[in-house]
Amino acid sequence: MNFSQNENQKMIAEMIRDFGKTNIQPKMMEWDESQEFPVEVFKKLGELGLMGILVPQEYGGSGFGYFEYVTAISEIAKICGSIGLSLAAHNSLCTGHILAFGNEEQKKKFLPKLASAEWIGAWGLTETGTGSDAGGMNTTAVKEGEYWVINGSKNFITHAISGNVAVVIVRTGEKGDSHGMSAFIIEKGTEGFSSGKKENKLGMRASETAELIFDNCKVHESQMLGKEGEGFIQSMKILDGGRISIAALSLGIAKGAMEASVKYSKEREQFGQPISKFQAIGFKLADMATEIEAAELLTFQAAYLKNEGKKVTKESAFAKYYASEVSVRTATEAVQIHGGYGYTKDFPVEKHYRDSKLCTIGEGTSEIQKLVIAREILK
């Protein structure tokens, strides 16, 4: 496995650094304060080919693999976790689900619009009472002729308000049956399909999170992804890939926090010298660097296997679990290195600190990752 950056990765990293200076950094704290979801930024990312990174060129995408995908998310997350999270959710979840399980007609209809960011995508699995226990969902779809009538709600859904199309997983069979759920593509504006409460969050505040509500929402049977009863199984496979994106997101936030800490430690003087000269600070930076390196290797190992078309359940859980916890530890130490300034919004580590925590929760908590890993090694 060769993890040295290829030419595409170098190009993407440089492009994002330039893009971020002009289009993200000047307003990201304003978006964070107001919880504004900057749709225009994602339209521009679509023009750069970053909203359909994994989508084949025949469907309007960039046709890249997971190495390029990890690079794109981590580079954006170094600047702003919120933009990185929304990029990941759009690519891995909604777009990724249609790419993996859609029929040719569905792919041709939706993928070009998603890859160009003409449409923003949402993906709905989680409900108010069923977070980690997704199989216990209460949102149901009942067949009536050629249509399915959906009732219920989803929460903690990225782009629930601004999204133009959503892939949702609902119960079409018995509760708790892994083959009792199905996936549907639903366009915004469909009667009975609306968005609800927007969450007021600790971090990732510019990445929109809200409810999806279904009130006798009728969807045609042609909008089902795959076959009836396959929705939950599909979702678990999508989450395997999605966890690589959250590992990449975690990695980017950690790198951003560390880079800020190195810079600050060289500039901040105490007792007549830069604080980087003190062993206490040096040891913190050494721990950060070591853990980030390990997280990056785990992430690219999972990306390599995904590119090879191999099973990544265990490896993506390794990467997501470790990288997300490293992100939190690194951001915490970054605030400590900055001292009082790290607790203010004038320095970037305050935002990295708040943003990092979601990485240990979204797309399967750290505890769920441990369950997945344990199950895999005990087989």
Short mmCIF file of C-alpha atoms in Angstrom, two decimals:
data_model
loop_
_atom_site.label_atom_id
_atom_site.label_comp_id
_atom_site.label_asym_id
_atom_site.label_seq_id
_atom_site.Cartn_x
_atom_site.Cartn_y
_atom_site.Cartn_z
CA MET A 1 0.00 0.00 0.00
CA ASN A 2 1.53 3.28 -1.14
CA PHE A 3 0.01 6.26 0.64
CA SER A 4 2.19 8.97 -0.89
CA GLN A 5 0.06 11.67 -2.51
CA ASN A 6 -0.70 11.20 -6.20
CA GLU A 7 -0.88 14.14 -8.60
CA ASN A 8 -4.67 14.40 -8.27
CA GLN A 9 -4.40 14.64 -4.48
CA LYS A 10 -1.74 17.36 -4.71
CA MET A 11 -3.89 19.30 -7.16
CA ILE A 12 -6.99 18.96 -4.98
CA ALA A 13 -5.12 20.02 -1.81
CA GLU A 14 -3.67 23.12 -3.48
CA MET A 15 -7.01 24.01 -5.05
CA ILE A 16 -8.81 23.76 -1.70
CA ARG A 17 -6.19 25.83 0.11
CA ASP A 18 -6.62 28.62 -2.45
CA PHE A 19 -10.40 28.28 -2.44
CA GLY A 20 -10.56 28.35 1.36
CA LYS A 21 -8.59 31.59 1.67
CA THR A 22 -11.04 33.39 -0.59
CA ASN A 23 -14.38 31.67 -0.06
CA ILE A 24 -14.38 30.12 3.44
CA GLN A 25 -12.01 31.79 5.90
CA PRO A 26 -13.33 35.37 5.56
CA LYS A 27 -16.89 34.45 6.59
CA MET A 28 -16.71 31.11 8.44
CA MET A 29 -17.00 32.63 11.93
CA GLU A 30 -19.96 34.72 10.79
CA TRP A 31 -21.67 31.56 9.50
CA ASP A 32 -20.78 29.79 12.74
CA GLU A 33 -22.33 32.51 14.90
CA SER A 34 -25.55 32.71 12.88
CA GLN A 35 -25.74 29.00 11.97
CA GLU A 36 -26.04 30.01 8.33
CA PHE A 37 -25.68 27.20 5.81
CA PRO A 38 -23.70 28.85 2.97
CA VAL A 39 -25.31 27.22 -0.07
CA GLU A 40 -23.31 29.44 -2.43
CA VAL A 41 -20.06 27.89 -1.20
CA PHE A 42 -21.28 24.42 -2.14
CA LYS A 43 -22.38 25.65 -5.57
CA LYS A 44 -18.77 26.80 -6.10
CA LEU A 45 -17.43 23.49 -4.76
CA GLY A 46 -19.68 21.83 -7.33
CA GLU A 47 -18.03 23.89 -10.08
CA LEU A 48 -14.66 22.58 -8.84
CA GLY A 49 -15.91 18.98 -9.09
CA LEU A 50 -15.88 18.38 -5.34
CA MET A 51 -19.59 17.65 -4.89
CA GLY A 52 -19.39 14.52 -7.02
CA ILE A 53 -15.87 13.33 -6.25
CA LEU A 54 -16.71 9.62 -6.43
CA VAL A 55 -19.35 9.90 -9.17
CA PRO A 56 -18.20 8.55 -12.56
CA GLN A 57 -17.71 11.13 -15.30
CA GLU A 58 -20.57 9.61 -17.32
CA TYR A 59 -22.94 10.92 -14.63
CA GLY A 60 -21.29 14.34 -14.40
CA GLY A 61 -18.88 13.57 -11.56
CA SER A 62 -15.10 13.75 -11.18
CA GLY A 63 -14.61 9.98 -11.22
CA PHE A 64 -11.98 9.99 -8.48
CA GLY A 65 -11.37 7.36 -5.79
CA TYR A 66 -11.22 7.41 -2.03
CA PHE A 67 -7.65 8.75 -1.79
CA GLU A 68 -8.76 11.96 -3.51
CA TYR A 69 -11.95 11.99 -1.46
CA VAL A 70 -10.11 11.73 1.87
CA THR A 71 -7.73 14.48 0.76
CA ALA A 72 -10.57 16.82 -0.21
CA ILE A 73 -12.49 16.43 3.05
CA SER A 74 -9.44 16.65 5.32
CA GLU A 75 -8.11 19.76 3.54
CA ILE A 76 -11.46 21.55 3.85
CA ALA A 77 -11.88 20.41 7.48
CA LYS A 78 -8.49 21.95 8.34
CA ILE A 79 -10.12 25.26 7.48
CA CYS A 80 -13.73 24.67 8.61
CA GLY A 81 -15.28 21.50 10.01
CA SER A 82 -18.79 22.57 9.04
CA ILE A 83 -18.00 22.81 5.35
CA GLY A 84 -16.11 19.52 5.55
CA LEU A 85 -19.04 17.79 7.24
CA SER A 86 -21.58 18.96 4.66
CA LEU A 87 -19.26 17.98 1.82
CA ALA A 88 -18.94 14.51 3.37
CA ALA A 89 -22.69 14.07 3.95
CA HIS A 90 -23.57 15.15 0.42
CA ASN A 91 -20.96 12.90 -1.24
CA SER A 92 -20.95 9.79 0.97
CA LEU A 93 -24.55 9.50 2.04
CA CYS A 94 -27.14 10.87 -0.38
CA THR A 95 -25.07 10.81 -3.58
CA GLY A 96 -23.21 7.67 -2.50
CA HIS A 97 -26.43 5.77 -1.80
CA ILE A 98 -27.89 6.55 -5.22
CA LEU A 99 -24.57 5.70 -6.90
CA ALA A 100 -24.32 2.37 -5.10
CA PHE A 101 -27.92 1.17 -5.24
CA GLY A 102 -29.79 3.26 -7.80
CA ASN A 103 -30.91 1.83 -11.13
CA GLU A 104 -29.72 3.41 -14.36
CA GLU A 105 -32.75 5.69 -14.65
CA GLN A 106 -32.30 6.95 -11.08
CA LYS A 107 -28.57 7.54 -11.57
CA LYS A 108 -29.10 9.51 -14.77
CA LYS A 109 -31.82 11.64 -13.19
CA PHE A 110 -30.18 12.51 -9.87
CA LEU A 111 -26.40 12.11 -10.01
CA PRO A 112 -25.62 14.90 -12.52
CA LYS A 113 -27.63 17.40 -10.45
CA LEU A 114 -25.97 16.29 -7.21
CA ALA A 115 -22.45 16.16 -8.66
CA SER A 116 -22.75 19.72 -9.97
CA ALA A 117 -24.37 20.94 -6.71
CA GLU A 118 -27.39 22.14 -8.69
CA TRP A 119 -29.08 20.04 -6.01
CA ILE A 120 -27.93 19.56 -2.42
CA GLY A 121 -28.49 16.07 -1.00
CA ALA A 122 -29.77 14.85 2.38
CA TRP A 123 -29.87 11.34 3.87
CA GLY A 124 -32.28 10.19 6.58
CA LEU A 125 -31.82 7.20 8.87
CA THR A 126 -31.80 8.58 12.44
CA GLU A 127 -35.02 9.27 14.37
CA THR A 128 -35.75 10.90 17.72
CA GLY A 129 -35.94 7.60 19.59
CA THR A 130 -33.64 5.55 17.37
CA GLY A 131 -30.10 6.82 17.10
CA SER A 132 -27.70 3.92 17.50
CA ASP A 133 -30.69 1.54 17.37
CA ALA A 134 -31.59 2.47 13.79
CA GLY A 135 -33.37 -0.85 13.29
CA GLY A 136 -36.05 0.23 15.74
CA MET A 137 -37.26 3.11 13.57
CA ASN A 138 -40.88 4.20 13.73
CA THR A 139 -41.27 5.99 10.39
CA THR A 140 -43.34 3.71 8.18
CA ALA A 141 -44.29 3.31 4.53
CA VAL A 142 -47.51 1.50 3.60
CA LYS A 143 -48.16 0.29 0.04
CA GLU A 144 -51.23 1.66 -1.72
CA GLY A 145 -51.31 0.53 -5.35
CA GLU A 146 -48.28 1.95 -7.16
CA TYR A 147 -47.49 4.29 -4.28
CA TRP A 148 -46.03 4.11 -0.78
CA VAL A 149 -47.50 6.39 1.89
CA ILE A 150 -44.87 7.51 4.42
CA ASN A 151 -45.58 8.81 7.92
CA GLY A 152 -43.15 9.76 10.66
CA SER A 153 -40.02 11.89 11.02
CA LYS A 154 -36.24 11.81 10.91
CA ASN A 155 -33.97 14.00 13.00
CA PHE A 156 -30.35 15.16 13.08
CA ILE A 157 -30.48 15.21 9.27
CA THR A 158 -27.80 17.19 7.46
CA HIS A 159 -29.34 19.55 4.84
CA ALA A 160 -32.91 18.71 5.91
CA ILE A 161 -34.06 22.27 5.11
CA SER A 162 -31.83 23.27 2.20
CA GLY A 163 -31.59 19.87 0.53
CA ASN A 164 -33.32 19.44 -2.82
CA VAL A 165 -33.51 15.66 -2.60
CA ALA A 166 -33.27 13.14 0.23
CA VAL A 167 -32.61 9.43 0.44
CA VAL A 168 -34.61 8.13 3.40
CA ILE A 169 -34.82 4.71 5.02
CA VAL A 170 -38.23 3.81 6.42
CA ARG A 171 -39.93 0.74 7.83
CA THR A 172 -41.88 -1.32 5.32
CA GLY A 173 -42.00 -4.50 7.43
CA GLU A 174 -41.80 -5.62 11.04
CA LYS A 175 -40.06 -3.42 13.60
CA GLY A 176 -36.54 -4.59 14.37
CA ASP A 177 -36.36 -6.81 11.27
CA SER A 178 -33.19 -5.95 9.33
CA HIS A 179 -35.08 -6.86 6.16
CA GLY A 180 -38.11 -4.80 7.14
CA MET A 181 -36.82 -1.43 5.91
CA SER A 182 -36.61 0.14 2.46
CA ALA A 183 -34.90 3.18 0.93
CA PHE A 184 -36.62 5.87 -1.16
CA ILE A 185 -35.49 8.95 -3.08
CA ILE A 186 -37.79 11.89 -2.34
CA GLU A 187 -37.60 15.31 -3.98
CA LYS A 188 -38.24 18.55 -2.11
CA GLY A 189 -41.71 19.87 -2.83
CA THR A 190 -43.36 16.44 -2.68
CA GLU A 191 -46.72 16.80 -0.93
CA GLY A 192 -46.53 15.70 2.70
CA PHE A 193 -42.73 16.04 2.81
CA SER A 194 -41.37 18.96 4.81
CA SER A 195 -38.57 20.03 7.12
CA GLY A 196 -38.89 20.91 10.79
CA LYS A 197 -36.85 22.15 13.72
CA LYS A 198 -33.29 23.26 13.05
CA GLU A 199 -30.92 22.15 15.81
CA ASN A 200 -28.95 24.79 17.74
CA LYS A 201 -25.60 23.02 18.00
CA LEU A 202 -22.36 23.22 19.96
CA GLY A 203 -20.18 22.94 16.85
CA MET A 204 -20.39 22.34 13.10
CA ARG A 205 -22.87 25.19 13.24
CA ALA A 206 -22.72 26.16 9.56
CA SER A 207 -23.62 22.60 8.55
CA GLU A 208 -27.41 22.54 8.64
CA THR A 209 -29.03 19.91 10.87
CA ALA A 210 -32.81 19.59 11.14
CA GLU A 211 -35.87 17.33 11.03
CA LEU A 212 -37.50 15.70 8.03
CA ILE A 213 -41.26 15.26 8.44
CA PHE A 214 -43.57 12.90 6.53
CA ASP A 215 -47.32 13.43 6.72
CA ASN A 216 -49.09 11.01 4.39
CA CYS A 217 -46.28 11.58 1.91
CA LYS A 218 -46.96 9.59 -1.26
CA VAL A 219 -43.98 8.34 -3.25
CA HIS A 220 -44.15 6.22 -6.38
CA GLU A 221 -42.74 2.71 -6.28
CA SER A 222 -40.19 3.79 -8.92
CA GLN A 223 -38.57 5.95 -6.23
CA MET A 224 -37.49 2.94 -4.19
CA LEU A 225 -33.74 2.26 -4.22
CA GLY A 226 -33.11 -1.42 -4.85
CA LYS A 227 -35.75 -3.83 -3.66
CA GLU A 228 -38.25 -3.75 -0.82
CA GLY A 229 -36.60 -4.77 2.45
CA GLU A 230 -33.05 -3.88 1.39
CA GLY A 231 -32.91 -0.40 2.93
CA PHE A 232 -31.21 -1.22 6.22
CA ILE A 233 -28.63 -3.52 4.62
CA GLN A 234 -27.89 -0.81 2.06
CA SER A 235 -27.49 1.75 4.84
CA MET A 236 -24.93 -0.33 6.71
CA LYS A 237 -22.85 -0.58 3.53
CA ILE A 238 -23.17 3.16 2.92
CA LEU A 239 -22.06 3.85 6.50
CA ASP A 240 -18.96 1.71 5.96
CA GLY A 241 -17.85 4.20 3.31
CA GLY A 242 -19.28 7.16 5.20
CA ARG A 243 -17.11 6.36 8.20
CA ILE A 244 -14.03 6.87 6.04
CA SER A 245 -15.29 10.38 5.32
CA ILE A 246 -15.80 11.10 9.03
CA ALA A 247 -12.29 9.79 9.70
CA ALA A 248 -11.05 12.23 7.04
CA LEU A 249 -13.10 15.02 8.62
CA SER A 250 -11.61 14.20 12.03
CA LEU A 251 -8.14 14.12 10.53
CA GLY A 252 -8.56 17.56 8.98
CA ILE A 253 -9.82 19.15 12.19
CA ALA A 254 -6.92 17.59 14.13
CA LYS A 255 -4.38 18.82 11.58
CA GLY A 256 -5.87 22.31 11.64
CA ALA A 257 -5.67 22.40 15.44
CA MET A 258 -2.10 21.14 15.45
CA GLU A 259 -0.89 23.56 12.76
CA ALA A 260 -2.41 26.45 14.69
CA SER A 261 -0.71 25.20 17.87
CA VAL A 262 2.72 24.92 16.25
CA LYS A 263 2.39 28.45 14.86
CA TYR A 264 1.19 29.91 18.16
CA SER A 265 3.83 28.10 20.24
CA LYS A 266 6.60 29.65 18.14
CA GLU A 267 5.13 33.15 18.46
CA ARG A 268 4.00 33.19 22.10
CA GLU A 269 6.77 34.07 24.53
CA GLN A 270 6.88 33.41 28.27
CA PHE A 271 9.86 33.74 30.60
CA GLY A 272 11.94 35.21 27.79
CA GLN A 273 11.49 32.50 25.16
CA PRO A 274 8.87 30.99 22.82
CA ILE A 275 6.70 28.46 24.63
CA SER A 276 7.67 25.89 21.98
CA LYS A 277 11.02 25.70 23.81
CA PHE A 278 9.33 24.28 26.91
CA GLN A 279 9.30 20.51 27.16
CA ALA A 280 5.68 20.48 28.37
CA ILE A 281 4.58 22.09 25.10
CA GLY A 282 6.95 20.02 22.97
CA PHE A 283 5.58 16.80 24.44
CA LYS A 284 1.99 17.88 23.68
CA LEU A 285 2.94 18.58 20.06
CA ALA A 286 4.79 15.27 19.81
CA ASP A 287 1.72 13.36 21.02
CA MET A 288 -0.49 15.27 18.59
CA ALA A 289 1.79 14.53 15.64
CA THR A 290 2.11 10.83 16.49
CA GLU A 291 -1.61 10.27 16.91
CA ILE A 292 -2.46 12.24 13.76
CA GLU A 293 0.03 10.13 11.78
CA ALA A 294 -1.54 6.92 13.09
CA ALA A 295 -5.06 8.19 12.34
CA GLU A 296 -4.02 9.13 8.81
CA LEU A 297 -2.56 5.68 8.16
CA LEU A 298 -5.74 3.98 9.40
CA THR A 299 -7.85 6.28 7.24
CA PHE A 300 -5.84 5.65 4.07
CA GLN A 301 -5.78 1.91 4.78
CA ALA A 302 -9.60 1.94 4.74
CA ALA A 303 -9.57 4.16 1.63
CA TYR A 304 -7.20 1.75 -0.12
CA LEU A 305 -9.45 -1.24 0.60
CA LYS A 306 -12.51 0.72 -0.54
CA ASN A 307 -10.76 1.58 -3.80
CA GLU A 308 -9.96 -2.10 -4.25
CA GLY A 309 -13.63 -3.01 -3.80
CA LYS A 310 -12.92 -5.01 -0.67
CA LYS A 311 -14.93 -5.20 2.55
CA VAL A 312 -14.06 -2.28 4.84
CA THR A 313 -16.42 -2.75 7.79
CA LYS A 314 -13.68 -3.31 10.36
CA GLU A 315 -11.11 -0.99 8.81
CA SER A 316 -13.51 1.95 8.40
CA ALA A 317 -14.59 1.49 12.02
CA PHE A 318 -10.91 1.46 13.08
CA ALA A 319 -10.33 4.71 11.20
CA LYS A 320 -13.50 6.48 12.29
CA TYR A 321 -13.15 5.50 15.95
CA TYR A 322 -9.48 6.34 16.31
CA ALA A 323 -9.39 9.48 14.15
CA SER A 324 -12.45 11.01 15.83
CA GLU A 325 -11.04 10.46 19.31
CA VAL A 326 -7.66 11.85 18.18
CA SER A 327 -9.46 14.89 16.81
CA VAL A 328 -11.01 15.62 20.20
CA ARG A 329 -7.73 15.05 22.09
CA THR A 330 -5.75 17.19 19.67
CA ALA A 331 -8.25 20.05 19.74
CA THR A 332 -8.37 19.91 23.55
CA GLU A 333 -4.59 20.14 23.82
CA ALA A 334 -4.55 22.90 21.20
CA VAL A 335 -6.81 25.03 23.40
CA GLN A 336 -4.52 24.27 26.36
CA ILE A 337 -1.43 25.36 24.44
CA HIS A 338 -3.16 28.61 23.51
CA GLY A 339 -4.15 29.18 27.15
CA GLY A 340 -6.73 31.92 27.63
CA TYR A 341 -6.54 32.89 23.98
CA GLY A 342 -7.58 29.37 23.02
CA TYR A 343 -10.86 29.97 24.79
CA THR A 344 -11.67 32.99 22.63
CA LYS A 345 -13.10 33.16 19.13
CA ASP A 346 -10.13 35.23 17.96
CA PHE A 347 -8.07 32.06 17.50
CA PRO A 348 -9.08 29.07 15.33
CA VAL A 349 -8.62 26.35 17.95
CA GLU A 350 -11.80 27.35 19.80
CA LYS A 351 -13.81 26.36 16.74
CA HIS A 352 -11.78 23.18 16.12
CA TYR A 353 -12.48 22.24 19.75
CA ARG A 354 -16.26 22.60 19.34
CA ASP A 355 -16.36 21.00 15.89
CA SER A 356 -14.27 17.96 16.84
CA LYS A 357 -16.79 16.47 19.27
CA LEU A 358 -19.39 15.63 16.65
CA CYS A 359 -16.88 13.33 14.94
CA THR A 360 -17.16 10.90 17.89
CA ILE A 361 -20.97 10.86 17.55
CA GLY A 362 -22.10 11.20 13.92
CA GLU A 363 -22.37 8.15 11.61
CA GLY A 364 -22.03 5.82 14.58
CA THR A 365 -20.74 6.78 18.02
CA SER A 366 -17.33 5.64 19.27
CA GLU A 367 -19.16 3.00 21.29
CA ILE A 368 -20.89 1.69 18.16
CA GLN A 369 -17.52 1.54 16.38
CA LYS A 370 -16.19 -0.61 19.23
CA LEU A 371 -19.18 -2.93 18.84
CA VAL A 372 -18.55 -3.19 15.09
CA ILE A 373 -14.84 -3.89 15.61
CA ALA A 374 -15.49 -6.45 18.35
CA ARG A 375 -18.08 -8.23 16.21
CA GLU A 376 -15.68 -8.39 13.28
CA ILE A 377 -12.71 -9.74 15.24
CA LEU A 378 -14.86 -12.30 17.07
CA LYS A 379 -16.32 -13.80 13.88
#
